[in-house]
mmCIF file of C-alpha atoms and ligand atoms in Angstrom:
data_model
loop_
_atom_site.group_PDB
_atom_site.id
_atom_site.type_symbol
_atom_site.label_atom_id
_atom_site.label_comp_id
_atom_site.label_asym_id
_atom_site.label_seq_id
_atom_site.Cartn_x
_atom_site.Cartn_y
_atom_site.Cartn_z
ATOM 1 C CA UNK A 1 54.299 24.334 46.063
ATOM 2 C CA UNK A 2 57.849 23.507 44.911
ATOM 3 C CA UNK A 3 56.526 20.807 42.560
ATOM 4 C CA UNK A 4 54.020 23.079 40.799
ATOM 5 C CA UNK A 5 54.355 25.217 37.705
ATOM 6 C CA UNK A 6 54.171 28.824 38.930
ATOM 7 C CA UNK A 7 51.814 31.331 37.298
ATOM 8 C CA UNK A 8 52.809 34.328 35.159
ATOM 9 C CA UNK A 9 52.919 37.726 36.885
ATOM 10 C CA UNK A 10 50.330 39.982 35.191
ATOM 11 C CA UNK A 11 51.836 43.259 36.404
ATOM 12 C CA UNK A 12 55.093 43.397 38.428
ATOM 13 C CA UNK A 13 54.373 46.960 39.606
ATOM 14 C CA UNK A 14 51.345 46.322 41.847
ATOM 15 C CA UNK A 15 51.549 46.815 45.618
ATOM 16 C CA UNK A 16 50.818 43.111 46.114
ATOM 17 C CA UNK A 17 53.830 42.075 44.008
ATOM 18 C CA UNK A 18 55.959 44.782 45.625
ATOM 19 C CA UNK A 19 55.220 43.236 49.048
ATOM 20 C CA UNK A 20 56.138 39.758 47.783
ATOM 21 C CA UNK A 21 59.397 41.103 46.309
ATOM 22 C CA UNK A 22 60.279 42.752 49.657
ATOM 23 C CA UNK A 23 59.637 39.456 51.431
ATOM 24 C CA UNK A 24 61.809 37.583 48.901
ATOM 25 C CA UNK A 25 64.697 40.036 49.306
ATOM 26 C CA UNK A 26 64.553 39.719 53.084
ATOM 27 C CA UNK A 27 64.541 35.912 52.828
ATOM 28 C CA UNK A 28 67.430 36.006 50.351
ATOM 29 C CA UNK A 29 69.467 38.244 52.670
ATOM 30 C CA UNK A 30 68.842 35.904 55.609
ATOM 31 C CA UNK A 31 69.742 32.796 53.588
ATOM 32 C CA UNK A 32 73.262 33.771 52.574
ATOM 33 C CA UNK A 33 72.424 32.616 49.052
ATOM 34 C CA UNK A 34 72.542 34.459 45.739
ATOM 35 C CA UNK A 35 69.070 33.735 44.391
ATOM 36 C CA UNK A 36 65.513 32.947 45.397
ATOM 37 C CA UNK A 37 62.306 32.063 43.557
ATOM 38 C CA UNK A 38 58.807 33.059 44.742
ATOM 39 C CA UNK A 39 57.572 29.445 45.232
ATOM 40 C CA UNK A 40 60.269 29.106 47.907
ATOM 41 C CA UNK A 41 58.288 31.554 50.055
ATOM 42 C CA UNK A 42 54.981 29.873 49.109
ATOM 43 C CA UNK A 43 53.984 32.324 46.393
ATOM 44 C CA UNK A 44 53.208 30.379 43.178
ATOM 45 C CA UNK A 45 54.397 33.157 40.851
ATOM 46 C CA UNK A 46 57.020 33.396 38.076
ATOM 47 C CA UNK A 47 59.215 35.784 40.010
ATOM 48 C CA UNK A 48 62.889 35.515 40.998
ATOM 49 C CA UNK A 49 65.456 37.702 42.792
ATOM 50 C CA UNK A 50 69.231 37.265 42.510
ATOM 51 C CA UNK A 51 72.630 38.920 42.447
ATOM 52 C CA UNK A 52 76.034 37.651 41.321
ATOM 53 C CA UNK A 53 79.321 38.759 42.906
ATOM 54 C CA UNK A 54 81.866 40.400 40.610
ATOM 55 C CA UNK A 55 84.529 37.862 41.621
ATOM 56 C CA UNK A 56 82.532 35.193 39.819
ATOM 57 C CA UNK A 57 81.571 37.140 36.700
ATOM 58 C CA UNK A 58 85.064 38.561 36.150
ATOM 59 C CA UNK A 59 86.745 35.153 36.576
ATOM 60 C CA UNK A 60 84.434 33.455 34.113
ATOM 61 C CA UNK A 61 84.463 36.037 31.324
ATOM 62 C CA UNK A 62 80.828 36.936 31.909
ATOM 63 C CA UNK A 63 79.679 40.193 30.230
ATOM 64 C CA UNK A 64 78.969 41.643 33.713
ATOM 65 C CA UNK A 65 82.754 41.709 34.306
ATOM 66 C CA UNK A 66 84.124 43.007 37.601
ATOM 67 C CA UNK A 67 80.874 44.804 38.412
ATOM 68 C CA UNK A 68 78.937 41.587 38.857
ATOM 69 C CA UNK A 69 75.156 41.606 38.786
ATOM 70 C CA UNK A 70 73.422 43.858 41.304
ATOM 71 C CA UNK A 71 70.259 42.710 43.032
ATOM 72 C CA UNK A 72 67.859 42.000 40.187
ATOM 73 C CA UNK A 73 64.139 41.310 40.271
ATOM 74 C CA UNK A 74 62.798 39.408 37.298
ATOM 75 C CA UNK A 75 59.172 38.562 36.547
ATOM 76 C CA UNK A 76 58.263 35.947 33.930
ATOM 77 C CA UNK A 77 61.908 35.110 33.156
ATOM 78 C CA UNK A 78 62.737 33.283 29.927
ATOM 79 C CA UNK A 79 66.042 31.493 29.285
ATOM 80 C CA UNK A 80 67.569 30.645 25.924
ATOM 81 C CA UNK A 81 70.795 28.570 25.784
ATOM 82 C CA UNK A 82 73.367 30.189 23.471
ATOM 83 C CA UNK A 83 75.131 26.889 22.782
ATOM 84 C CA UNK A 84 74.775 23.241 23.713
ATOM 85 C CA UNK A 85 77.876 23.414 25.928
ATOM 86 C CA UNK A 86 77.353 22.261 29.508
ATOM 87 C CA UNK A 87 79.504 22.632 32.617
ATOM 88 C CA UNK A 88 79.295 20.986 36.029
ATOM 89 C CA UNK A 89 79.501 22.653 39.412
ATOM 90 C CA UNK A 90 78.184 22.348 42.950
ATOM 91 C CA UNK A 91 74.757 23.683 43.833
ATOM 92 C CA UNK A 92 72.775 23.963 46.998
ATOM 93 C CA UNK A 93 69.228 25.113 47.645
ATOM 94 C CA UNK A 94 67.580 26.989 50.490
ATOM 95 C CA UNK A 95 64.559 24.682 50.173
ATOM 96 C CA UNK A 96 66.668 21.498 50.438
ATOM 97 C CA UNK A 97 68.875 22.263 53.454
ATOM 98 C CA UNK A 98 72.325 20.800 54.185
ATOM 99 C CA UNK A 99 72.867 19.105 50.800
ATOM 100 C CA UNK A 100 75.067 19.908 47.799
ATOM 101 C CA UNK A 101 75.216 18.244 44.422
ATOM 102 C CA UNK A 102 77.059 18.389 41.117
ATOM 103 C CA UNK A 103 74.679 19.680 38.424
ATOM 104 C CA UNK A 104 75.300 20.116 34.683
ATOM 105 C CA UNK A 105 74.006 23.441 33.321
ATOM 106 C CA UNK A 106 74.255 25.362 30.069
ATOM 107 C CA UNK A 107 77.483 27.392 30.128
ATOM 108 C CA UNK A 108 76.119 30.322 28.149
ATOM 109 C CA UNK A 109 72.567 31.668 28.082
ATOM 110 C CA UNK A 110 70.501 34.729 27.231
ATOM 111 C CA UNK A 111 67.706 35.613 29.651
ATOM 112 C CA UNK A 112 64.965 38.169 29.716
ATOM 113 C CA UNK A 113 62.029 39.260 31.834
ATOM 114 C CA UNK A 114 60.463 42.298 33.462
ATOM 115 C CA UNK A 115 61.908 44.166 36.429
ATOM 116 C CA UNK A 116 59.890 45.657 39.310
ATOM 117 C CA UNK A 117 59.124 48.762 37.198
ATOM 118 C CA UNK A 118 57.772 46.694 34.315
ATOM 119 C CA UNK A 119 60.856 47.439 32.187
ATOM 120 C CA UNK A 120 62.398 44.710 30.033
ATOM 121 C CA UNK A 121 65.719 43.259 31.172
ATOM 122 C CA UNK A 122 67.732 41.191 28.688
ATOM 123 C CA UNK A 123 71.227 39.917 29.449
ATOM 124 C CA UNK A 124 73.745 37.329 28.314
ATOM 125 C CA UNK A 125 75.268 35.230 31.073
ATOM 126 C CA UNK A 126 78.168 32.810 31.365
ATOM 127 C CA UNK A 127 79.181 30.289 34.032
ATOM 128 C CA UNK A 128 77.933 30.865 37.583
ATOM 129 C CA UNK A 129 75.680 33.760 36.518
ATOM 130 C CA UNK A 130 74.028 31.477 33.933
ATOM 131 C CA UNK A 131 73.818 28.696 36.535
ATOM 132 C CA UNK A 132 71.983 30.905 39.043
ATOM 133 C CA UNK A 133 69.335 31.777 36.443
ATOM 134 C CA UNK A 134 68.852 28.145 35.445
ATOM 135 C CA UNK A 135 68.538 27.059 39.089
ATOM 136 C CA UNK A 136 65.986 29.759 39.951
ATOM 137 C CA UNK A 137 63.925 29.374 36.777
ATOM 138 C CA UNK A 138 63.713 25.619 37.400
ATOM 139 C CA UNK A 139 61.893 26.441 40.663
ATOM 140 C CA UNK A 140 59.193 28.135 38.565
ATOM 141 C CA UNK A 141 58.590 24.874 36.709
ATOM 142 C CA UNK A 142 58.463 22.665 39.792
ATOM 143 C CA UNK A 143 62.032 21.402 39.346
ATOM 144 C CA UNK A 144 64.842 21.268 41.903
ATOM 145 C CA UNK A 145 68.557 20.729 41.238
ATOM 146 C CA UNK A 146 68.574 17.112 42.426
ATOM 147 C CA UNK A 147 66.184 16.255 39.587
ATOM 148 C CA UNK A 148 68.843 17.669 37.212
ATOM 149 C CA UNK A 149 71.609 15.416 38.545
ATOM 150 C CA UNK A 150 72.583 12.549 36.197
ATOM 151 C CA UNK A 151 74.697 11.006 38.990
ATOM 152 C CA UNK A 152 73.200 11.082 42.496
ATOM 153 C CA UNK A 153 76.434 9.675 43.963
ATOM 154 C CA UNK A 154 77.558 13.320 43.597
ATOM 155 C CA UNK A 155 74.977 14.416 46.154
ATOM 156 C CA UNK A 156 76.523 15.044 49.556
ATOM 157 C CA UNK A 157 76.091 16.800 52.895
ATOM 158 C CA UNK A 158 77.660 20.248 52.923
ATOM 159 C CA UNK A 159 79.532 19.373 56.130
ATOM 160 C CA UNK A 160 81.175 16.477 54.267
ATOM 161 C CA UNK A 161 82.079 18.707 51.337
ATOM 162 C CA UNK A 162 83.658 21.334 53.598
ATOM 163 C CA UNK A 163 85.615 18.594 55.377
ATOM 164 C CA UNK A 164 86.975 17.250 52.080
ATOM 165 C CA UNK A 165 87.787 20.782 50.918
ATOM 166 C CA UNK A 166 89.785 21.375 54.102
ATOM 167 C CA UNK A 167 91.756 18.207 53.377
ATOM 168 C CA UNK A 168 92.239 19.201 49.720
ATOM 169 C CA UNK A 169 91.034 15.795 48.642
ATOM 170 C CA UNK A 170 90.298 15.596 44.913
ATOM 171 C CA UNK A 171 88.095 15.587 42.912
ATOM 172 C CA UNK A 172 86.249 17.888 45.314
ATOM 173 C CA UNK A 173 88.538 20.862 44.823
ATOM 174 C CA UNK A 174 86.774 23.940 46.079
ATOM 175 C CA UNK A 175 88.135 27.437 45.909
ATOM 176 C CA UNK A 176 87.152 30.537 47.807
ATOM 177 C CA UNK A 177 83.499 30.730 48.601
ATOM 178 C CA UNK A 178 82.201 28.414 45.927
ATOM 179 C CA UNK A 179 80.199 26.754 48.671
ATOM 180 C CA UNK A 180 77.846 29.692 48.720
ATOM 181 C CA UNK A 181 74.322 28.563 48.006
ATOM 182 C CA UNK A 182 72.936 28.961 44.545
ATOM 183 C CA UNK A 183 69.435 29.526 45.856
HETATM 184 NI NI1 NI B 1 66.870 26.554 45.049
#
């Protein structure tokens, strides 16, 4: 399922999709992550759920500012990079337990899609917010973050990463809760 291209959602307002969304939100809550894609719960649909804490958006100059991004449901999401600039950061994935890796992503994107009411959502995103969208949308195209890593020596066990963070050993400098899963 995680290797397949997921199918478009015809209508995000049906009871069937509503049940899938409820299941995704419950799984996301249990995971401690910030995002989840439908194929991760074995539903081959272009559907993602995510939120972004205000600490991240305000630090990174994201348009969401101190408010962050509340829980958002997005069907048929589309991403457009706003520049060629990339940044690297750690990612983890609920579907690939216990591992973390350094992944380059576009720093600045615009994304759009339909919410659970069928209304259009369009937002600009910077930094972690943009990273979450890129990670989740990759799941809809059968991609995982490890396939995006140019250097697999920067793939590690999360226990190892936490250990190094505790020792303050560079270059693995980790602040606050940056170890939270991307999705
Ligand atoms: Ni993931």
